[in-house]
Amino acid sequence: MSDDLDDLKSLMNAATPQPDKARKVENIALAQKNFSDLQGSRDGARLTSDRPKAGLFSGVRHMLNTLTSRAGLTASTAIIAVGLVMLSPLGDRLMPNNGLRETSFRKDQNAPDVSDPIPEAPVTIEAPVIMETAPSAEMEVASEDLAATSGLSRIAAPQPKTARARQLDYALQSLGAEDMPTPQANTESFANADVNPVHVTAETPVSTFSIDVDTASYSVIRNSLTQGRLPPKDAVRIEEMINYFPYDYTAPLDDTAFTPTVSVTQTPWNPDTQLLQIGIQGAMPDVSDRRPLNLVFLIDTSGSMNQPNKLPLLKQSFHLMLGQLRPEDQIAIVTYAGSAGEVLAPTPASERSTILNALNNLGAGGSTAGQAGLQQAYATAAAMAEKGEVNRVILATDGDFNVGLNDPEQLKDYIADKRDTGTYLSVLGFGRGNLDDATMQALAQNGNGQAAYIDTLSEAQKVLVDQLTGALFPIADDVKIQVEFNPAAISEYRLIGYETRALKREDFNNDKVDAGDIGAGHQVTAIYEVTPKGSPAELTDPLRYSSTDTAQGDNDELAFLRLRYKAPGAAASNLIETPISTNTAGETSFATAIAGFGQLLRGGKYTGSWSYADAITLATQTKGDDPFGYRAEAIQLMRLAESLSQN
């Protein structure tokens, strides 16, 4: 061994060798021989049992001698290139180690029958076997590029699989390498309708609609813009964008569920029209002694949920929510994929570790038995119900109902039959690609609940922590708004948004017609663009044979506002009425900027030459108090939309 050490020391201390033609020829030949060995072109690869026996450092000396020649350097370059292939994503699939230092494979009846067992370490490196069949055109080009880079001739063609390679294939199959998820086709669909038209007051003086406190559309828009693309126009529901943000409305001073706030301002995109903004502020009751909650988490665990922004984000979101519950609250978990089942029986919220373990153990796979899941969830909620308690099912899904009851109209009827039991339904959407917005809206609107879309943990914080009380504790059901415009003062009007919430005029007084709901402390905002009588902004000509009926009411009235709602669980509704005066004035709010932004995303049919830059300016001027940065984020989204619209 001392001789080997002395030789190595001499080699390491020696100066750069002088050119030696004879040695150069010898080294080139040796490098070519070694490269041929690595490519498997030499007959009879040396077995492990035939490894050198002259000592450890004889191999090191041999390596150093080889690397002193250009051919040796060229060969080493090729060896490194082969190593890089094995370290590439392709190499990862061929030689996974899963973070283990060593791996052994047990032979079973399904393993390939080979006569070349894996030898004991240490082993020599054999030529890598990449493929069994002839290389593709892409592989041919890659081989040529590698040869050009290394200065060598074309790399030898891959050889047939050895017994060792067949064992490696079996190992990969055992590790699930062939079960990698494949990309799914985009099947997204969104529930929306054509933009509300301009109505002539003399012909259609009354506007009726159901309120909406959903915010899913805004989150979908944000997700699209931050992913570098404009959102689909049908995904833009302006009322949900407006209602995403809090506003400074007057809270109720008595025992009423809410109080309206009305303001009239000039339209920023049309100086000859006005904006009539109606705000409703829900009461915030004392929740220190609130009623116990019975919550059923209905979780979609189908195969489509197997993405980071779906089931994993869902688990994290519910973790946040659990911290807001009280010991007297109860949690149950129902999942559905190919079939539905209860994975957590009703459990007190104080048993946090039990609930978290049930959540963390959920996995995704199978089809989506939505109908079975809903039936199981409602049955579980019914078993949990106690008099005076609040019962709610929280459905968390990407919206893909592909087994069972999957038609939105059928789902609507089913949920409508169940809502009278006193169990509310909220819907949380996760992920993109197969988001079935129509189904989510049908469920939420007919289940006396709200729909939200969660694309980040920050959004989960907003929906399931900051606004949890309003989301879970209703203070008014079936809330309807009706505005009658005075034809003597208003020539034309149009409602901005709420296209999917329109009601017939006669529905307003019909207590059997379902409408939206308001939770504790919730707000609702609606904006009309109105054209004063005689304004140059009028889009329609007066009728030749117009009615001669005289409008009732004071001449200084712009409109008359009616609100109808039910107390939770009540059968009969209450009515609130108030006139809107021509002297009603207010300041342009941030809601106006968002209304303009939403119209631009839908095509800007009525916004004229008003632009994203104008929306950004107005939003910046009216941003006001923004403790959580929601409004600042909206301004950034406007900037992104402006840039993307120019591409």
XYZ file of C-alpha atoms in Angstrom:
647
model
C 0.000 0.000 0.000
C 2.938 2.325 0.712
C 4.072 1.992 -2.910
C 0.633 3.082 -4.094
C 0.676 6.092 -1.764
C 4.115 7.121 -2.907
C 3.101 6.843 -6.536
C -0.029 8.918 -5.950
C 1.939 11.567 -4.083
C 4.385 11.802 -6.995
C 1.580 12.220 -9.485
C -0.118 14.925 -7.433
C 3.091 16.901 -6.899
C 4.360 16.610 -10.435
C 4.360 19.679 -12.680
C 2.343 19.820 -15.851
C 3.735 17.022 -18.017
C 5.662 17.906 -21.147
C 4.227 16.896 -24.514
C 5.051 13.293 -25.237
C 3.897 12.003 -28.641
C 4.216 8.347 -27.673
C 2.317 8.817 -24.420
C -0.332 10.868 -26.287
C -0.978 8.040 -28.742
C -1.170 5.551 -25.857
C -3.618 7.718 -23.892
C -5.873 8.308 -26.894
C -6.105 4.599 -27.468
C -6.847 4.009 -23.791
C -9.597 6.686 -23.775
C -11.244 5.206 -26.858
C -11.114 1.779 -25.225
C -12.734 3.115 -22.017
C -15.455 4.925 -23.951
C -16.244 1.768 -25.895
C -16.549 -0.082 -22.594
C -19.041 2.467 -21.306
C -21.134 2.175 -24.466
C -21.280 -1.599 -24.130
C -19.504 -2.153 -27.464
C -16.697 -4.269 -26.027
C -17.474 -7.942 -25.640
C -18.014 -9.197 -22.126
C -18.403 -6.396 -19.627
C -16.169 -7.011 -16.638
C -17.963 -8.640 -13.706
C -17.746 -7.350 -10.194
C -15.718 -10.412 -9.197
C -13.118 -9.378 -11.819
C -12.473 -5.940 -10.316
C -8.783 -4.817 -10.019
C -6.885 -6.351 -7.132
C -3.673 -4.311 -7.269
C -4.883 -1.778 -4.723
C -7.321 1.093 -4.367
C -5.071 3.831 -5.655
C -3.968 2.019 -8.785
C -7.353 2.965 -10.229
C -6.850 6.600 -9.172
C -3.409 6.669 -10.831
C -4.914 5.220 -13.972
C -7.607 7.915 -13.957
C -5.136 10.770 -13.516
C -2.960 9.503 -16.336
C -5.950 9.214 -18.601
C -7.190 12.746 -17.857
C -3.868 14.340 -18.940
C -4.695 13.838 -22.607
C -7.189 15.637 -24.823
C -8.846 12.359 -25.730
C -9.138 11.562 -22.046
C -10.811 14.906 -21.425
C -13.151 14.291 -24.347
C -14.098 10.899 -22.974
C -14.685 12.348 -19.537
C -16.960 14.979 -21.100
C -19.030 12.222 -22.658
C -19.191 10.380 -19.332
C -20.423 13.551 -17.608
C -23.024 14.016 -20.340
C -24.310 10.503 -19.740
C -24.435 11.318 -16.036
C -26.436 14.461 -16.736
C -28.965 12.389 -18.649
C -29.369 10.179 -15.593
C -29.821 13.293 -13.410
C -32.407 14.820 -15.755
C -36.178 14.323 -15.331
C -35.872 11.331 -17.644
C -33.119 9.978 -15.446
C -35.284 10.526 -12.403
C -37.981 8.330 -13.878
C -35.379 5.661 -14.744
C -33.407 5.712 -11.494
C -35.575 6.942 -8.610
C -34.117 6.809 -5.128
C -36.987 8.412 -3.177
C -34.523 9.926 -0.748
C -33.166 6.465 0.287
C -29.474 5.659 0.613
C -29.929 2.138 -0.676
C -32.798 0.066 -1.979
C -33.429 -3.659 -2.081
C -36.145 -5.427 -4.008
C -37.863 -8.591 -2.867
C -38.722 -11.088 -5.502
C -42.352 -12.205 -5.652
C -44.464 -14.208 -8.034
C -45.146 -11.131 -10.187
C -41.513 -10.141 -10.564
C -39.656 -10.927 -13.821
C -37.886 -14.274 -13.781
C -34.240 -13.342 -14.315
C -30.983 -15.205 -13.915
C -28.924 -12.071 -13.295
C -29.464 -11.226 -9.608
C -28.498 -7.788 -8.344
C -24.913 -8.182 -7.062
C -23.736 -7.157 -3.643
C -22.142 -3.700 -3.386
C -19.599 -2.512 -4.321
C -20.259 -2.826 -8.035
C -18.775 -1.378 -11.181
C -20.831 0.969 -13.353
C -22.358 -0.732 -16.334
C -23.457 0.957 -19.515
C -26.853 2.659 -18.910
C -29.768 1.144 -20.776
C -32.259 3.848 -21.768
C -34.849 2.228 -23.996
C -35.982 -1.090 -25.357
C -37.053 -0.072 -28.854
C -35.387 2.014 -31.515
C -34.792 5.674 -30.538
C -37.307 8.320 -31.616
C -36.476 11.226 -33.900
C -36.084 13.478 -30.852
C -33.595 11.016 -29.334
C -31.694 10.889 -32.629
C -31.320 14.685 -32.618
C -30.299 14.713 -28.966
C -27.604 12.112 -29.713
C -26.240 14.209 -32.565
C -26.165 17.336 -30.392
C -24.300 15.494 -27.646
C -21.780 14.111 -30.112
C -21.171 17.576 -31.544
C -20.644 19.044 -28.079
C -18.214 16.373 -26.940
C -16.231 16.197 -30.164
C -16.930 12.493 -30.529
C -18.582 10.536 -33.265
C -22.252 9.537 -32.976
C -23.238 7.783 -29.722
C -23.848 4.100 -30.115
C -27.469 2.948 -30.449
C -29.192 1.764 -27.256
C -28.940 -1.927 -26.546
C -31.790 -4.325 -25.679
C -32.793 -4.368 -22.012
C -30.644 -6.459 -19.746
C -31.985 -8.579 -16.900
C -31.007 -5.777 -14.516
C -33.070 -3.255 -16.527
C -36.078 -5.556 -16.465
C -35.809 -5.760 -12.683
C -35.607 -1.961 -12.573
C -38.823 -1.693 -14.637
C -40.560 -3.960 -12.161
C -39.310 -1.848 -9.267
C -40.628 1.325 -10.917
C -44.036 -0.267 -11.355
C -44.034 -1.294 -7.702
C -43.297 2.319 -6.715
C -46.274 3.561 -8.744
C -44.271 5.323 -11.450
C -46.846 4.367 -14.054
C -49.683 5.800 -11.947
C -48.580 9.397 -12.418
C -51.640 11.708 -12.866
C -52.238 12.782 -16.434
C -53.351 16.299 -17.395
C -57.112 16.702 -17.662
C -59.027 18.591 -20.301
C -60.401 21.992 -19.312
C -64.142 21.567 -18.758
C -64.867 24.772 -16.857
C -68.300 26.331 -17.213
C -69.715 29.466 -15.626
C -73.261 30.518 -14.798
C -74.064 33.934 -16.221
C -76.437 35.763 -18.557
C -76.253 38.599 -21.045
C -75.481 42.039 -19.654
C -78.590 43.771 -18.315
C -80.121 46.037 -20.996
C -81.223 49.639 -20.689
C -84.887 49.880 -19.675
C -87.193 52.739 -20.594
C -88.842 53.906 -17.381
C -92.135 54.773 -19.047
C -92.417 51.196 -20.317
C -90.809 49.175 -17.498
C -90.653 51.301 -14.351
C -90.037 48.427 -11.885
C -86.813 46.472 -11.326
C -86.842 43.401 -9.057
C -83.995 41.099 -8.046
C -82.710 38.849 -5.295
C -79.717 40.008 -3.295
C -76.379 38.257 -3.565
C -73.528 38.107 -1.084
C -71.474 35.498 -2.948
C -67.885 36.419 -3.813
C -66.746 33.445 -5.923
C -66.515 35.421 -9.155
C -63.992 37.922 -7.804
C -61.661 35.149 -6.626
C -61.886 33.391 -10.005
C -61.052 36.682 -11.740
C -58.083 37.209 -9.454
C -56.873 33.673 -10.082
C -57.053 34.130 -13.858
C -55.259 37.487 -13.859
C -52.476 36.334 -11.556
C -52.017 33.331 -13.864
C -51.425 35.739 -16.744
C -54.725 35.592 -18.621
C -57.948 37.564 -18.775
C -60.883 35.744 -17.169
C -63.660 34.258 -19.312
C -66.371 36.886 -19.696
C -69.007 34.555 -18.291
C -66.918 34.210 -15.125
C -67.378 37.934 -14.433
C -70.372 38.578 -12.183
C -70.072 42.251 -11.288
C -72.271 42.082 -8.199
C -69.917 39.500 -6.690
C -66.951 41.726 -7.439
C -68.599 44.716 -5.770
C -69.691 42.729 -2.720
C -66.206 41.341 -2.150
C -65.247 44.598 -0.388
C -66.564 46.198 2.825
C -68.119 49.685 2.734
C -69.005 52.282 5.344
C -72.772 51.803 5.658
C -74.912 52.763 8.628
C -75.666 49.861 10.948
C -79.258 49.243 12.168
C -80.089 51.197 15.317
C -83.072 49.112 16.416
C -84.089 45.456 16.276
C -84.445 45.385 12.474
C -82.273 42.970 10.540
C -80.723 45.665 8.353
C -81.023 49.240 7.185
C -80.604 50.660 3.646
C -78.192 53.429 2.645
C -78.782 55.224 -0.674
C -76.550 57.675 -2.549
C -76.631 59.329 -5.987
C -73.420 60.388 -7.752
C -72.266 61.306 -11.240
C -71.269 58.424 -13.489
C -67.492 58.493 -14.153
C -67.792 56.943 -17.633
C -70.746 59.107 -18.710
C -71.133 62.684 -17.357
C -74.768 62.792 -18.492
C -75.960 59.880 -16.334
C -75.968 59.158 -12.607
C -75.247 56.167 -10.389
C -77.798 55.154 -7.782
C -76.031 53.046 -5.136
C -78.100 51.022 -2.655
C -76.290 49.576 0.332
C -77.686 47.197 2.957
C -75.883 46.711 6.242
C -76.846 43.607 8.204
C -77.072 43.727 11.981
C -74.295 42.146 14.020
C -75.911 40.466 17.030
C -73.971 39.658 20.160
C -72.298 36.327 19.398
C -70.756 35.841 22.821
C -73.618 33.500 23.690
C -74.422 32.399 20.170
C -76.263 29.181 19.438
C -74.178 25.999 18.981
C -73.143 25.068 15.453
C -73.600 21.667 13.848
C -71.355 21.547 10.787
C -71.044 18.763 8.238
C -67.957 19.061 6.030
C -68.967 17.443 2.729
C -65.628 16.968 0.995
C -65.073 15.971 -2.621
C -62.300 13.350 -2.666
C -62.654 12.341 -6.320
C -59.651 11.979 -8.589
C -59.990 15.505 -9.959
C -59.185 16.850 -6.461
C -55.683 15.369 -6.582
C -53.928 18.699 -7.200
C -52.074 21.032 -4.795
C -54.662 23.831 -5.125
C -57.553 21.466 -4.423
C -57.577 18.839 -1.661
C -54.326 19.956 0.066
C -55.479 23.603 0.098
C -58.913 22.457 1.287
C -57.342 20.723 4.294
C -55.307 23.807 5.175
C -58.396 26.004 4.863
C -60.452 23.881 7.237
C -57.539 23.901 9.687
C -57.920 27.685 9.883
C -61.660 27.433 10.404
C -61.438 24.987 13.294
C -59.705 27.608 15.407
C -62.874 29.748 15.332
C -65.201 27.092 16.730
C -66.252 26.531 20.323
C -66.278 23.347 22.410
C -70.078 23.057 22.191
C -69.962 23.051 18.367
C -69.954 19.720 16.533
C -68.147 18.615 13.369
C -68.841 15.659 11.093
C -67.019 14.790 7.874
C -68.613 13.103 4.873
C -66.621 12.387 1.730
C -67.671 11.323 -1.723
C -65.833 9.891 -4.700
C -67.003 6.655 -6.318
C -69.310 6.356 -3.315
C -70.106 8.435 -0.234
C -69.392 7.734 3.391
C -69.024 9.262 6.825
C -65.352 9.351 7.786
C -65.875 11.288 11.019
C -68.956 10.853 13.180
C -70.281 13.991 14.905
C -67.418 15.120 17.134
C -67.145 18.047 19.571
C -64.979 20.839 18.187
C -62.876 20.607 21.351
C -61.486 17.272 20.068
C -59.312 19.133 17.604
C -56.689 16.409 17.121
C -59.353 13.836 16.199
C -60.857 16.188 13.603
C -57.468 17.137 12.175
C -56.406 13.495 11.886
C -59.571 12.710 9.935
C -58.895 15.639 7.597
C -55.222 14.849 7.093
C -55.912 11.219 6.237
C -58.151 12.105 3.292
C -56.934 11.134 -0.171
C -58.256 11.717 -3.677
C -59.321 9.108 -6.220
C -62.309 7.829 -8.184
C -65.289 9.473 -9.847
C -67.611 12.036 -8.288
C -70.796 10.701 -6.708
C -72.187 14.120 -5.859
C -75.751 12.984 -5.290
C -74.766 10.287 -2.807
C -72.553 12.764 -0.977
C -75.345 15.310 -0.584
C -77.788 12.679 0.615
C -75.325 11.371 3.193
C -74.448 14.912 4.370
C -78.085 15.921 4.869
C -78.789 12.666 6.712
C -75.832 13.328 9.009
C -76.952 16.923 9.599
C -80.474 15.741 10.459
C -79.093 13.334 13.041
C -77.052 16.149 14.623
C -79.893 18.677 14.740
C -81.114 19.915 18.073
C -83.747 22.589 18.712
C -82.249 26.080 18.774
C -78.983 25.067 17.104
C -77.625 26.150 13.711
C -77.173 23.363 11.156
C -75.105 23.804 8.027
C -73.510 21.627 5.373
C -70.292 23.050 3.907
C -69.609 21.497 0.520
C -65.985 21.744 -0.633
C -65.435 20.705 -4.257
C -63.995 21.638 -7.620
C -67.595 21.441 -8.864
C -67.239 18.244 -10.855
C -70.398 16.132 -10.349
C -70.017 13.346 -12.891
C -71.896 10.489 -11.214
C -75.509 10.527 -10.063
C -77.577 13.701 -9.941
C -75.436 16.073 -12.002
C -77.927 18.320 -13.800
C -78.082 21.835 -12.216
C -81.880 21.966 -12.497
C -82.295 18.583 -10.804
C -79.842 19.610 -8.109
C -81.784 22.842 -7.673
C -85.013 20.950 -7.048
C -83.329 18.516 -4.665
C -81.729 21.274 -2.573
C -84.961 23.284 -2.572
C -86.749 20.311 -1.033
C -84.089 20.043 1.689
C -83.688 23.696 2.698
C -87.022 23.728 4.537
C -85.573 21.309 7.074
C -83.551 24.177 8.538
C -80.163 22.984 7.305
C -78.283 25.620 5.299
C -75.778 24.845 2.544
C -72.611 26.754 1.704
C -70.334 25.895 -1.233
C -66.568 26.362 -1.403
C -64.883 25.929 -4.787
C -61.260 24.863 -5.162
C -58.974 24.643 -8.174
C -59.367 25.358 -11.852
C -59.738 23.260 -14.983
C -63.076 21.584 -14.319
C -64.764 24.191 -12.103
C -68.503 23.690 -12.593
C -69.676 27.147 -11.593
C -73.259 26.513 -12.716
C -73.613 23.602 -10.303
C -72.021 25.533 -7.452
C -74.384 28.472 -7.991
C -77.429 26.206 -8.191
C -76.478 24.562 -4.909
C -75.670 27.747 -3.001
C -78.588 29.844 -4.245
C -81.142 27.140 -3.501
C -79.569 25.936 -0.279
C -79.967 29.254 1.565
C -76.209 29.680 1.618
C -73.306 31.390 -0.076
C -70.717 30.387 -2.653
C -67.045 31.305 -2.405
C -64.003 30.296 -4.420
C -60.773 29.679 -2.486
C -57.573 29.896 -4.504
C -55.142 30.905 -1.757
C -54.766 30.464 1.973
C -55.301 34.219 2.335
C -58.740 33.826 0.742
C -59.463 30.986 3.153
C -58.578 33.353 5.990
C -61.041 35.941 4.672
C -63.920 33.525 4.071
C -63.534 31.023 6.901
C -62.077 33.214 9.641
C -62.767 36.929 9.136
C -66.285 36.435 7.743
C -67.163 33.171 9.446
C -69.877 34.632 11.676
C -71.728 36.157 8.728
C -71.315 32.991 6.694
C -72.723 30.685 9.361
C -75.342 32.768 11.216
C -78.217 34.051 9.031
C -80.207 37.092 10.123
C -82.539 37.405 7.104
C -83.785 34.925 4.491
C -85.259 35.489 1.035
C -84.185 39.132 0.781
C -85.597 40.854 -2.316
C -85.099 44.360 -3.663
C -87.596 46.236 -5.816
C -87.016 49.718 -7.198
C -89.767 51.684 -8.933
C -88.379 54.592 -10.958
C -90.269 57.848 -11.451
C -90.730 58.409 -15.217
C -91.037 62.127 -14.588
C -87.473 62.199 -13.254
C -85.740 59.164 -14.767
C -85.873 58.433 -18.475
C -83.844 55.202 -18.548
C -82.063 52.886 -16.141
C -80.049 49.703 -16.049
C -78.930 47.467 -13.184
C -75.179 46.774 -13.178
C -74.780 43.053 -12.522
C -77.248 40.668 -10.858
C -78.091 39.135 -14.240
C -78.547 35.689 -12.685
C -80.617 37.077 -9.787
C -83.423 38.768 -11.707
C -86.966 38.183 -10.454
C -90.343 38.813 -11.987
C -92.253 41.797 -10.680
C -94.897 39.586 -9.109
C -92.241 37.481 -7.344
C -91.555 40.307 -4.929
C -94.761 39.794 -2.966
C -94.768 36.007 -3.287
C -93.256 34.538 -0.140
C -92.916 31.165 -1.800
C -90.290 32.510 -4.197
C -86.781 31.884 -2.895
C -84.222 34.697 -2.766
C -80.850 35.511 -1.239
C -79.883 35.555 2.420
C -77.940 37.906 4.683
C -75.691 36.705 7.475
C -74.745 38.536 10.641
C -72.858 41.725 9.779
C -73.016 41.099 6.033
C -73.372 43.894 3.501
C -75.039 43.986 0.107
C -74.434 46.626 -2.573
C -76.364 47.236 -5.804
C -75.718 49.977 -8.373
C -78.062 51.343 -11.048
C -76.985 53.669 -13.843
C -79.907 56.089 -14.414
C -80.494 58.702 -17.087
C -82.301 61.873 -15.946
C -85.271 63.041 -17.978
C -84.108 65.174 -20.914
C -80.448 64.142 -20.631
C -78.442 63.969 -23.887
C -77.434 60.466 -22.759
C -80.900 59.053 -23.529
C -80.550 56.052 -25.827
C -84.211 55.716 -26.836
C -86.621 58.071 -28.568
C -89.900 58.986 -26.836
C -93.014 57.108 -27.924
C -95.397 58.894 -30.272
C -98.373 57.471 -28.433
C -97.115 57.595 -24.861
C -99.337 57.175 -21.830
C -100.874 60.315 -20.333
C -101.080 58.832 -16.827
C -99.601 61.087 -14.167
C -97.017 59.459 -11.923
C -97.858 59.374 -8.228
C -95.560 60.674 -5.524
C -93.607 63.841 -4.982
C -91.982 65.463 -7.977
C -88.594 65.380 -6.271
C -88.597 61.582 -6.037
C -86.203 59.666 -8.255
C -87.486 56.280 -7.226
C -89.164 54.276 -4.515
C -87.236 51.489 -2.766
C -88.856 48.376 -1.295
C -87.090 45.629 0.645
C -88.703 42.350 1.622
C -87.197 39.660 3.875
C -88.046 36.846 6.290
C -86.677 36.196 9.718
C -84.738 32.887 9.685
C -87.222 30.037 9.693
C -90.273 32.295 9.300
C -92.929 31.743 6.638
C -94.149 35.346 6.272
C -92.007 38.261 5.105
C -91.461 41.789 6.409
C -91.509 44.928 4.243
C -89.296 48.043 4.347
C -90.133 51.027 2.105
C -88.376 54.335 1.549
C -88.447 57.040 -1.172
C -85.246 58.110 -2.932
C -85.103 61.867 -3.296
C -83.554 63.874 -6.107
C -81.637 65.656 -3.345
C -79.969 62.418 -2.298
C -76.279 62.930 -2.764
C -73.157 61.037 -1.901
C -69.493 60.622 -2.693
C -68.175 58.366 -5.396
C -67.175 55.133 -3.695
C -64.673 52.383 -4.346
C -67.653 50.278 -5.437
C -67.992 52.533 -8.479
C -64.436 51.772 -9.559
C -65.057 48.033 -9.167
C -68.323 48.292 -11.128
C -66.446 49.984 -13.963
C -63.643 47.402 -13.787
C -66.137 44.548 -14.051
C -67.851 46.112 -17.050
C -64.510 46.456 -18.841
C -63.784 42.766 -18.231
C -67.158 41.915 -19.812
C -66.521 44.084 -22.868
C -67.505 47.592 -21.726
C -70.734 47.816 -23.689
C -71.910 50.934 -21.834
C -68.629 52.449 -20.627
C -67.711 54.303 -23.840
C -64.051 55.378 -23.973
C -63.528 54.814 -20.246
C -60.460 52.608 -19.799
C -58.566 50.448 -17.333
C -56.336 53.437 -16.677
C -59.414 55.431 -15.647
C -60.533 52.591 -13.372
C -57.086 52.486 -11.760
C -57.147 56.251 -11.162
C -60.631 56.179 -9.641
C -59.849 53.166 -7.455
C -56.688 54.828 -6.190
C -58.579 58.014 -5.349
C -61.358 56.187 -3.499
C -59.347 53.388 -1.869
C -59.864 54.819 1.613
C -59.210 52.631 4.643
C -57.755 49.296 3.568
C -56.556 47.414 6.675
C -56.103 44.031 4.969
C -54.940 45.215 1.543
C -57.974 43.947 -0.402
C -58.430 47.212 -2.280
C -54.733 47.583 -3.042
C -54.823 44.055 -4.471
C -57.779 45.038 -6.686
C -55.829 47.978 -8.096
C -52.965 45.634 -8.955
C -55.431 43.316 -10.701
C -56.658 46.286 -12.748
C -53.078 46.949 -13.806
C -52.637 43.321 -14.830
C -55.878 43.410 -16.811
C -54.747 46.581 -18.567
C -51.474 44.932 -19.634
C -53.086 41.658 -20.664
C -55.765 43.457 -22.699
C -53.032 44.980 -24.873
C -51.624 41.608 -25.960
